[in-house]
XYZ file of C-alpha atoms in Angstrom:
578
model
C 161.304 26.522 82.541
C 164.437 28.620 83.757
C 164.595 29.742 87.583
C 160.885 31.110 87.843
C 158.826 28.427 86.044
C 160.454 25.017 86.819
C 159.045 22.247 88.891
C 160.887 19.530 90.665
C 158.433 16.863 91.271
C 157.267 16.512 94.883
C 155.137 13.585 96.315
C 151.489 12.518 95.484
C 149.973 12.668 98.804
C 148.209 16.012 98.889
C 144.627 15.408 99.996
C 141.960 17.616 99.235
C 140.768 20.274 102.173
C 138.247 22.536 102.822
C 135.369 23.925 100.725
C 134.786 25.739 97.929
C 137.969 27.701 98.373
C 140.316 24.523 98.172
C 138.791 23.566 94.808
C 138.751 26.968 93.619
C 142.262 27.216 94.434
C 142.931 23.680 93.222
C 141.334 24.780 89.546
C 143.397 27.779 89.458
C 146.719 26.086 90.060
C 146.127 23.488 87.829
C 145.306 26.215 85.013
C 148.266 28.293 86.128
C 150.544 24.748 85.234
C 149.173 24.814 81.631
C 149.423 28.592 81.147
C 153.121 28.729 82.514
C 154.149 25.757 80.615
C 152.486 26.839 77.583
C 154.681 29.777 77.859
C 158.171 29.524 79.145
C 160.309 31.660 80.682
C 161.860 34.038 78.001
C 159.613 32.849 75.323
C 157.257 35.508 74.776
C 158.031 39.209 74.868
C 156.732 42.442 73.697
C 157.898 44.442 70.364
C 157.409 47.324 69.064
C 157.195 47.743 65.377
C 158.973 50.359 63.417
C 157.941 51.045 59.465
C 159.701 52.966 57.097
C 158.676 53.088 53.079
C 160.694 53.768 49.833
C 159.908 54.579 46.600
C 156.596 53.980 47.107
C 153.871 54.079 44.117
C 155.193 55.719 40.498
C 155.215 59.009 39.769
C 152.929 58.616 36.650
C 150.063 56.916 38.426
C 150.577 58.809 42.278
C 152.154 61.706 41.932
C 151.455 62.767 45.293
C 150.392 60.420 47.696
C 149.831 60.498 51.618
C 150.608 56.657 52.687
C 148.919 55.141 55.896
C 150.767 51.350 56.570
C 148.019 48.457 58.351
C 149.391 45.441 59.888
C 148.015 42.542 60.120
C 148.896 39.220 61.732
C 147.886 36.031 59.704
C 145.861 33.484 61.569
C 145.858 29.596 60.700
C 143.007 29.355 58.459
C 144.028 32.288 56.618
C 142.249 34.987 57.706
C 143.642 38.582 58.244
C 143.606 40.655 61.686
C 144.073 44.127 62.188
C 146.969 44.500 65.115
C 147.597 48.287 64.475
C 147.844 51.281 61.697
C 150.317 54.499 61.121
C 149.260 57.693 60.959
C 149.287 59.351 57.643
C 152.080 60.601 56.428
C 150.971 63.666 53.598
C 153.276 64.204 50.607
C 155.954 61.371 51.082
C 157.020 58.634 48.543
C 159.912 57.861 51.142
C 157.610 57.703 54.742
C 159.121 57.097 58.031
C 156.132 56.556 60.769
C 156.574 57.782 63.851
C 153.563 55.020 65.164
C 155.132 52.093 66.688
C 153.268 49.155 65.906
C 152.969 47.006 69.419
C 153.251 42.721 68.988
C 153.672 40.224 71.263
C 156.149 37.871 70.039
C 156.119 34.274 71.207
C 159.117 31.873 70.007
C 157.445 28.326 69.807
C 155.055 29.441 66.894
C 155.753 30.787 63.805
C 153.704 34.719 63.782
C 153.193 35.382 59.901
C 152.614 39.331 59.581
C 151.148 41.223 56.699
C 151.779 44.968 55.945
C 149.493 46.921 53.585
C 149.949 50.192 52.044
C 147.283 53.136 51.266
C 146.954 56.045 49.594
C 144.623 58.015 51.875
C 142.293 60.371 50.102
C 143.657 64.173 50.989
C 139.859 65.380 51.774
C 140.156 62.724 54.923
C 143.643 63.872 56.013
C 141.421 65.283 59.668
C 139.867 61.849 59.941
C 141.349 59.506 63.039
C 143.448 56.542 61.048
C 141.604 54.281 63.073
C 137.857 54.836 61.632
C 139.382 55.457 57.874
C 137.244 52.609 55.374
C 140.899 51.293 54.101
C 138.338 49.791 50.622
C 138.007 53.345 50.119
C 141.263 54.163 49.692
C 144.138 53.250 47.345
C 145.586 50.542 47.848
C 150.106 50.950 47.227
C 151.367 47.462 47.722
C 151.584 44.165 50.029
C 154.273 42.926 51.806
C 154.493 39.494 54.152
C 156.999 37.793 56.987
C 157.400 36.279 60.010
C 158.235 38.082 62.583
C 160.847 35.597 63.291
C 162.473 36.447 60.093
C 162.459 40.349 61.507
C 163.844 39.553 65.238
C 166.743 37.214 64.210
C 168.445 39.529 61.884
C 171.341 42.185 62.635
C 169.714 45.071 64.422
C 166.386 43.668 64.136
C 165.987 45.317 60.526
C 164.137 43.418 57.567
C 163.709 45.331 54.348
C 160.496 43.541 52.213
C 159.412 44.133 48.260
C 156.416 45.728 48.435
C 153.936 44.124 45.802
C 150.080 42.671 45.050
C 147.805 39.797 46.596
C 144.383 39.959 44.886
C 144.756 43.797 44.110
C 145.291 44.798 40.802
C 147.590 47.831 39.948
C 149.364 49.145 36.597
C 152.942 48.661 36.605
C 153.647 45.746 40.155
C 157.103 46.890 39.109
C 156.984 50.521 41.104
C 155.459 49.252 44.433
C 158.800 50.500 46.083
C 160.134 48.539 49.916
C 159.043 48.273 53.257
C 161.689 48.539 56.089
C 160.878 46.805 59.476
C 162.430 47.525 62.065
C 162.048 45.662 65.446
C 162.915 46.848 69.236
C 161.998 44.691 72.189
C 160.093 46.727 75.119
C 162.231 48.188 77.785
C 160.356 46.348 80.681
C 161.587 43.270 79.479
C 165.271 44.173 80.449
C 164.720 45.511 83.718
C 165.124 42.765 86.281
C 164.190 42.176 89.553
C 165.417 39.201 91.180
C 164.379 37.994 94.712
C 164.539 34.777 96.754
C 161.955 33.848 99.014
C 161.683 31.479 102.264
C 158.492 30.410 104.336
C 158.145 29.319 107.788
C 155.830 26.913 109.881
C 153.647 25.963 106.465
C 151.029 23.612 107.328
C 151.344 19.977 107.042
C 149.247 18.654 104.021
C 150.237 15.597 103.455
C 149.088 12.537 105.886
C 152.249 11.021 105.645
C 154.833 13.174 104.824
C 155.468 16.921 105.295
C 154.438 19.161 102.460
C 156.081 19.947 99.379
C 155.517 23.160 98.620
C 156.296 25.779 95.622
C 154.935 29.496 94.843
C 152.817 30.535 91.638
C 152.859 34.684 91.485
C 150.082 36.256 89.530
C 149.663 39.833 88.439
C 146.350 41.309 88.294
C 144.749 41.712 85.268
C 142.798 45.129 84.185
C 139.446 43.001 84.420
C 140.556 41.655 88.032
C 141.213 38.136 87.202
C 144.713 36.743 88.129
C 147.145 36.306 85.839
C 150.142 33.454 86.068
C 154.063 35.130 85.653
C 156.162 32.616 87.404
C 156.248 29.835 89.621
C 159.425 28.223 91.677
C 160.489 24.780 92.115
C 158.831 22.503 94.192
C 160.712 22.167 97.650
C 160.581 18.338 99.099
C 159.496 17.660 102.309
C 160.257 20.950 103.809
C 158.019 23.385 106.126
C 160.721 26.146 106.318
C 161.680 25.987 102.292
C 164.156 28.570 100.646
C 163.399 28.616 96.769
C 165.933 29.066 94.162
C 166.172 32.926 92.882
C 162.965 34.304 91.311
C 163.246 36.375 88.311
C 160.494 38.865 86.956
C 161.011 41.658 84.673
C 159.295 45.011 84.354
C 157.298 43.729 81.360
C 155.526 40.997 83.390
C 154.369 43.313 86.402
C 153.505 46.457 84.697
C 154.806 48.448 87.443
C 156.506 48.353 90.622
C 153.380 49.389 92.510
C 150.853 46.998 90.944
C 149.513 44.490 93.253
C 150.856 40.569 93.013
C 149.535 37.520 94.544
C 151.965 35.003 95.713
C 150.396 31.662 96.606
C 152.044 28.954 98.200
C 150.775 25.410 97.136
C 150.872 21.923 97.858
C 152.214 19.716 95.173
C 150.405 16.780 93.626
C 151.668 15.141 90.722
C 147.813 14.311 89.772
C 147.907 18.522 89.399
C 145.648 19.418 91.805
C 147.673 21.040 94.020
C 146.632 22.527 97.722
C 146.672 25.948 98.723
C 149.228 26.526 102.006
C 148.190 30.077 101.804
C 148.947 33.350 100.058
C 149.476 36.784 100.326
C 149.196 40.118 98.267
C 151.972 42.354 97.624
C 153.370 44.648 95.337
C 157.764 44.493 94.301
C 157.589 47.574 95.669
C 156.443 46.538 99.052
C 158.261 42.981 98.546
C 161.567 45.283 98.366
C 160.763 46.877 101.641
C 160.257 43.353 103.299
C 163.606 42.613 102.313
C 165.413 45.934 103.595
C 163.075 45.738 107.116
C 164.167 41.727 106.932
C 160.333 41.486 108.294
C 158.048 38.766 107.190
C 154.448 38.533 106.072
C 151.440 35.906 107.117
C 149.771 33.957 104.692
C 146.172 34.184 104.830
C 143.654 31.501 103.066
C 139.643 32.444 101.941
C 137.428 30.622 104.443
C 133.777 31.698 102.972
C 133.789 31.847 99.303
C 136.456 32.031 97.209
C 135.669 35.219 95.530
C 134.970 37.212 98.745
C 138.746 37.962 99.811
C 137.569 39.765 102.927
C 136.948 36.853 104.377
C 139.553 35.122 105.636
C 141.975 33.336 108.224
C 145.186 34.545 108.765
C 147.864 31.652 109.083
C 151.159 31.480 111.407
C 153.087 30.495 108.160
C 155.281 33.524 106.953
C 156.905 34.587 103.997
C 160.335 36.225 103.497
C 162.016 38.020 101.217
C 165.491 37.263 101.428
C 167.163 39.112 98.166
C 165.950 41.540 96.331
C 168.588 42.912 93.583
C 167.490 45.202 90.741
C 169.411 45.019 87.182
C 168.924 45.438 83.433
C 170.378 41.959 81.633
C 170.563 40.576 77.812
C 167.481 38.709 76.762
C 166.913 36.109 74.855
C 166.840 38.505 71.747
C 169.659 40.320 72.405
C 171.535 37.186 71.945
C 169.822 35.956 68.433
C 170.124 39.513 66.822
C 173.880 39.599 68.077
C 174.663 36.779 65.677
C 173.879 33.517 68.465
C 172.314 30.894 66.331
C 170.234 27.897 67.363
C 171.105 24.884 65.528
C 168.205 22.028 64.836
C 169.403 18.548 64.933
C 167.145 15.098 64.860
C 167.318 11.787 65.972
C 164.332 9.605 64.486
C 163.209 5.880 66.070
C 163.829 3.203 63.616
C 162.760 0.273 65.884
C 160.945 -2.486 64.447
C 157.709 -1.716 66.928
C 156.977 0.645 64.599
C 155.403 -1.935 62.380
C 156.488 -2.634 58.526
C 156.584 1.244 56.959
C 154.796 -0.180 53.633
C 151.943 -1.071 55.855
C 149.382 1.944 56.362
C 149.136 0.926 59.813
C 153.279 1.901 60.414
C 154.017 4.722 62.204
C 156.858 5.518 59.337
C 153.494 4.523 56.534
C 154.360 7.338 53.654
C 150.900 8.128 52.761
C 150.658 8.595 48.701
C 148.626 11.645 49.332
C 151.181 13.855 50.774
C 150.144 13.586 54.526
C 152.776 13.367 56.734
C 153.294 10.076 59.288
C 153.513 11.012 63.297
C 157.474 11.278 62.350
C 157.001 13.934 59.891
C 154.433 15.800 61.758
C 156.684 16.180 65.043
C 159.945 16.881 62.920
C 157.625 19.442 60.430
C 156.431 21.833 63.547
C 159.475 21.788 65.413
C 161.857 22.397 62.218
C 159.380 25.262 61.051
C 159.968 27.377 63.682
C 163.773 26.388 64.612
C 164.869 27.082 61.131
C 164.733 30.563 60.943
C 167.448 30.795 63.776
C 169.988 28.722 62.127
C 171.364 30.841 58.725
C 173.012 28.010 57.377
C 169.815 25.618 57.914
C 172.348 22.615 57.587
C 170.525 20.347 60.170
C 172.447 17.322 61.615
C 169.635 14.058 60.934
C 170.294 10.278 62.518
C 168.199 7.381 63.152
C 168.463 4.826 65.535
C 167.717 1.600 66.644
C 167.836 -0.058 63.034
C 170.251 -2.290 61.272
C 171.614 -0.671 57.380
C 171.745 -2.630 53.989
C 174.832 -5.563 55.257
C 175.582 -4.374 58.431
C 174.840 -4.964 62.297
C 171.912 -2.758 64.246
C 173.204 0.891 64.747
C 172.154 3.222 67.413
C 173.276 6.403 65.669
C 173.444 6.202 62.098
C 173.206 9.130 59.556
C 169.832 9.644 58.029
C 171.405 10.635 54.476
C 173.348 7.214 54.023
C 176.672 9.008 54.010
C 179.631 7.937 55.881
C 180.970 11.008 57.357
C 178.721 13.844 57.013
C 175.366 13.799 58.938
C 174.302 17.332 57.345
C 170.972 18.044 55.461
C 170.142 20.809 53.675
C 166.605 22.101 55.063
C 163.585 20.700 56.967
C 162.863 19.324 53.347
C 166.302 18.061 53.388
C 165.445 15.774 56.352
C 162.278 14.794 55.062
C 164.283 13.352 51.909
C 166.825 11.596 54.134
C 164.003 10.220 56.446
C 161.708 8.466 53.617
C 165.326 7.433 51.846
C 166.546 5.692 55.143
C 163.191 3.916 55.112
C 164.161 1.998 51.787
C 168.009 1.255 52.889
C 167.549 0.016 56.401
C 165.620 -2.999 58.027
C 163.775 -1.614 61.423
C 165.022 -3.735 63.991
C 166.106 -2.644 68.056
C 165.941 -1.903 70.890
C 165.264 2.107 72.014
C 169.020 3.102 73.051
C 168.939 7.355 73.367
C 172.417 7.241 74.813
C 174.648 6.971 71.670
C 172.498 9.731 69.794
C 172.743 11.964 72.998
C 176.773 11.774 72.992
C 176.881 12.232 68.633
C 175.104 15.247 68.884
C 176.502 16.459 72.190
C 180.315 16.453 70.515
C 179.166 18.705 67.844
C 178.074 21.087 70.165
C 180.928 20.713 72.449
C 183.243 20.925 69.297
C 181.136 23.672 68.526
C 182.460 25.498 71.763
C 185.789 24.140 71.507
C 185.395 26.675 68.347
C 183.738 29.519 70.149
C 181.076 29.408 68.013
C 178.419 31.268 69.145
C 175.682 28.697 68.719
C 172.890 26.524 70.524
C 172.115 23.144 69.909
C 168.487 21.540 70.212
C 168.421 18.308 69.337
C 164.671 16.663 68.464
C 163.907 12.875 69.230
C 161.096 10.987 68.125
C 160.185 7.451 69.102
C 158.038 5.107 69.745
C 158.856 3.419 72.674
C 159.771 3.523 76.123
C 164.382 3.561 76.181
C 165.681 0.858 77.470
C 168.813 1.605 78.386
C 167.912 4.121 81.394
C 170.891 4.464 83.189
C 172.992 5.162 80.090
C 170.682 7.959 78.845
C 170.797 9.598 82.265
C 174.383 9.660 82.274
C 174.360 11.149 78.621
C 171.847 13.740 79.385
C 174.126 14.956 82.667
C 177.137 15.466 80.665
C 174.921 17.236 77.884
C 173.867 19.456 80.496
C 177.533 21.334 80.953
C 176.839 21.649 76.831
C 174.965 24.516 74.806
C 172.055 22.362 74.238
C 168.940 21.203 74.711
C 166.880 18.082 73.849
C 163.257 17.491 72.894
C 161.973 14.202 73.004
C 158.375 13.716 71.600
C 156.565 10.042 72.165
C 154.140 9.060 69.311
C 152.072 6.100 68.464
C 150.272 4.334 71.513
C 152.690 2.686 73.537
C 152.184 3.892 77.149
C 155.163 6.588 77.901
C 154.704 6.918 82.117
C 158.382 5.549 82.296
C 159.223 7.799 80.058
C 158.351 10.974 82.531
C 161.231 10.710 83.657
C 162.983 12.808 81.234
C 160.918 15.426 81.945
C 162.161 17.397 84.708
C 159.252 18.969 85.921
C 157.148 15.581 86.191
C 160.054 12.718 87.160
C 162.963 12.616 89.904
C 165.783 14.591 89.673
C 168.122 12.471 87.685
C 171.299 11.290 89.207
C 174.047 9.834 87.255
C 175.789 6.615 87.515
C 178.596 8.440 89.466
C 176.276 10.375 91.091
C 176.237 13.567 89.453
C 173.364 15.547 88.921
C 172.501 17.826 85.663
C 174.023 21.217 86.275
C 170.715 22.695 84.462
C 167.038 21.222 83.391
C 167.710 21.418 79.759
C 165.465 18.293 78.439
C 161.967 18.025 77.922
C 159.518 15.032 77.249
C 155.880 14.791 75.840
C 153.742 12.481 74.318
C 152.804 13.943 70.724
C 149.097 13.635 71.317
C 148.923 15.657 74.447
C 147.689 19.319 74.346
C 147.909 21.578 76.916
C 145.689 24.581 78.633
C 144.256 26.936 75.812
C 144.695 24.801 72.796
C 148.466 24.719 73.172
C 149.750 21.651 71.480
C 152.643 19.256 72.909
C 155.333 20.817 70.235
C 154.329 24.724 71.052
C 154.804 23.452 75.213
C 158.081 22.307 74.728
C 159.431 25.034 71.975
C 158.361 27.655 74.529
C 160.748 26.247 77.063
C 164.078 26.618 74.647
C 164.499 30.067 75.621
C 164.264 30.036 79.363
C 166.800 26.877 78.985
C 169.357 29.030 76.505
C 169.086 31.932 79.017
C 169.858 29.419 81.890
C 172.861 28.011 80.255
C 174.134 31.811 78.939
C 173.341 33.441 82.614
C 175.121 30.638 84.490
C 177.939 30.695 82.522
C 178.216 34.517 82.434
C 178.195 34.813 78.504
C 176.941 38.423 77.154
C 175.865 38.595 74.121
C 178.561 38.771 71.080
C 179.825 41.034 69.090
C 179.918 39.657 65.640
């Protein structure tokens, strides 16, 4: 997940030590894992919402009003909730609100917002917005979007038709617009990157030395501990140097607020060991780095809530950089005109049993519900489609043989010759169910071809200078079989804007397929060697969901932009100018 939330796998040896403070730690650890990789680096961000009004009402029915906006986010089963209100703005049909309107905006799910306008009754003009009965008042008009349809436009501005849900008003015609307008929080541009080093960690593993990585928490207003980053995990290696750390302003709160930086054990079961920790703030991390003077760890030794207790360890840490800076984001780069293009690559291997069978993983149900296939390529394409203007998404399949011809490992999902182009997320669901009619599902699992199709677009794509980013989406069924070939693919890829998703589904048993997943397998190596010059693919099996409720598409969507950022930061690409 980028340079602060990345693992590299280390060895399964860890063994469990101490009392209740080992478990404690081992719980919170394994619970920091799913909250960091439910989030990704870059992936969620605050904004501030800006609201401006036109035209609002009709001068026959409000000749004067005093207009108060409410916004609401949707939730999944429909229901409304209140995330903030404008003052009250007397006399206006054309209101500009000086209230900004605070949301946290996460990439990997899609954040429908609702705006409602009122006509605030004059005698109430002294009352605090907040305790105002909004069924009392008159209601001016309804407008809806997602805020990924505000972010990913030119300056962040969205203009919406104001107009009716259930409310009933004389002439819908003179509802007037709404003008969003949204600006990403200063504290997520101000950087502060650091690298740290340990020495003497304790040996945790009975055979091997320890592999050890950091997890830094803030402290929440209610005490508890709150995940912000983790480094990679460092192999075999008491005296490790991490790569660069990255934290931002918005993550910390403030230079003086405290931060715990634990240093664990890895265990690929996920219950890692705690090497120790300490508690500082960036402010006193900075001084460590300009006194070059480290800090003990310390570990609980009573009771894992009672920090006063405890045993200080000879293992230091070090801080050895610490630059400040303010860089692009992720959004800078979308509402500067860079676009991320969707592409998908579906498994047409005949172990997905006969599709006119209702046990087939490619079974198109009668009743409209969609197969494992349409599922994965529904919830990824619904949130990757509002960053492609165009929505022109390149669609293959694989591993099946077309109407009088030999098995293909790349073929286009529309039929056509040349042009592997759909129009849509509907687009691809036409292509998909037509490809089931026209080819015969035969094998074997071969990513490789499919990787290097979609990779030349994107490197023709920079041949160009396009300003674009490719993720490309496979689903399948089984476990690849040609390992060594899809390694090698994936390598090159990685010197490419793009990233790849792959998302297992049915029940075959996907261990061998961990290692695509660069934060669970071996760092791959290429034929030649080579190893990828960023982690830009992700693997998950579609049934697994992660800490909080977060499922396997919304875990690897949150780790596109820490990836994009990785590929635009090492290549030193500001944003464009368009």
């Amino acid at each position: 997940m980028g340079n602060c939330c990345s693992d590299e796998a280390g060895h399964g040896g860890a063994h469990p030590v101490g009392p209740a403070a080992a478990k404690a730690a081992q719980a919170a650890s394994a619970a920091a894992d799913r909250f960091l990789r439910s989030r990704g680096a870059g992936a969620s961000t605050q904004i501030e919402l800006s609201l401006s009004a036109s035209n609002l009402g009709d001068h026959e029915y409000f000749p004067k009003i005093n207009p108060m906006v409410v916004v609401y986010s949707k939730r999944k089963d429909g229901q409304l909730e209140e995330i903030g209100r404008s003052e009250v703005t007397l006399n206006s049909l054309n209101p500009s609100w000086m209230t900004k309107i605070s949301v946290q905006y996460q990439f990997e799910v899609l954040q429908p917002l609702v705006f409602q306008v009122f006509d605030i009754d004059p005698q109430l003009h002294d009352v605090s917005e907040k305790i105002l009965k909004l069924e009392e008042q008159q209601f001016l008009g309804e407008a809806t979007c997602l805020l990924s349809e505000v972010v990913t436009k030119r300056d962040r501005l969205l203009t919406l038709k104001l107009g009716v849900s259930e409310h009933n008003l004389p002439n819908p015609s003179k509802f007037g617009d709404l003008t969003v307008q949204a600006e990403e929080s200063a504290g997520s541009k101000a950087i502060m990157e650091m690298v740290f080093r340990c020495s003497d960690l304790e040996i945790k593993d009975l055979l091997t030395k320890s592999d050890p990585f950091l997890l830094i928490s803030r402290i929440s207003d209610s005490g508890m501990p709150v995940p912000i980053c983790k480094t990679e995990v460092r192999k075999n290696d008491l005296n490790p140097r991490w790569k660069p750390v990255i934290l931002n302003l918005q993550q910390i709160g403030s230079k003086e607020n405290p931060l715990i930086i634990e240093c664990f054990n890895f265990s690929s079961n996920g219950k890692h060991d705690l090497v120790g920790k300490i508690v500082k703030s960036v402010a006193e991390l900075e001084n460590m780095y300009h006194w070059q003077n480290g800090d003990f760890f310390f570990v609980p030794v009573s009771n894992a809530h009672e920090c006063h207790s405890k045993e200080v360890l000879k293992s230091q840490l070090y801080v050895e950089k610490y630059v400040e800076s303010n860089r692009h984001t992720f959004l800078d780069y979308i509402s500067a005109g860079c676009q991320l293009n969707f592409m998908v690559g579906v498994d047409f291997t005949a172990s997905n049993g006969n599709p006119r069978l209702p046990d087939s993983l490619h079974y198109i149900d009668p009743s409209g519900r969609p197969n494992v296939y349409q599922k994965a390529i529904l919830e990824i394409g619904d949130v990757l489609q509002y960053y492609d203007p165009a929505k022109r998404f390149p669609s293959w399949g694989f591993g099946a043989r077309p109407i009088d011809g030999p098995v293909s490992h790349c073929f286009n999902l529309n039929g056509s010759t040349y042009q592997p182009e759909v129009d849509g997320i509907q687009g691809i669901m036409s292509a998909y169910i037509s490809a089931l009619r026209n080819v015969s599902l035969a094998g074997p699992t071969l990513f490789g071809q499919l990787i290097g199709t979609a990779m030349a677009i994107a490197s023709q794509s920079l041949a160009d200078n396009q300003q674009k980013y490719f993720t490309l989406l496979i689903v399948t069924d089984g476990v690849v079989t040609d390992f060594q070939e899809t390694i090698d693919a994936i390598i090159r890829a990685s010197d490419f804007p793009m990233s790849i998703i792959v998302i297992g589904v049915g029940g075959a048993d996907f261990k061998e397929m961990e290692f695509l997943d660069p934060n669970k397998g071996e760092k791959l190596e290429s034929s030649t060697g080579r190893v990828a010059s960023r982690d830009m693919i992700q693997f998950a099996p579609m049934n697994d969901v992660h800490g909080r409720g977060v499922s396997t598409v919304q875990s690897l969507l949150a780790e596109i932009p820490g990836q994009f950022m990785t590929y635009m930061r090492t290549r030193e690409i500001q944003t464009v100018i368009i």
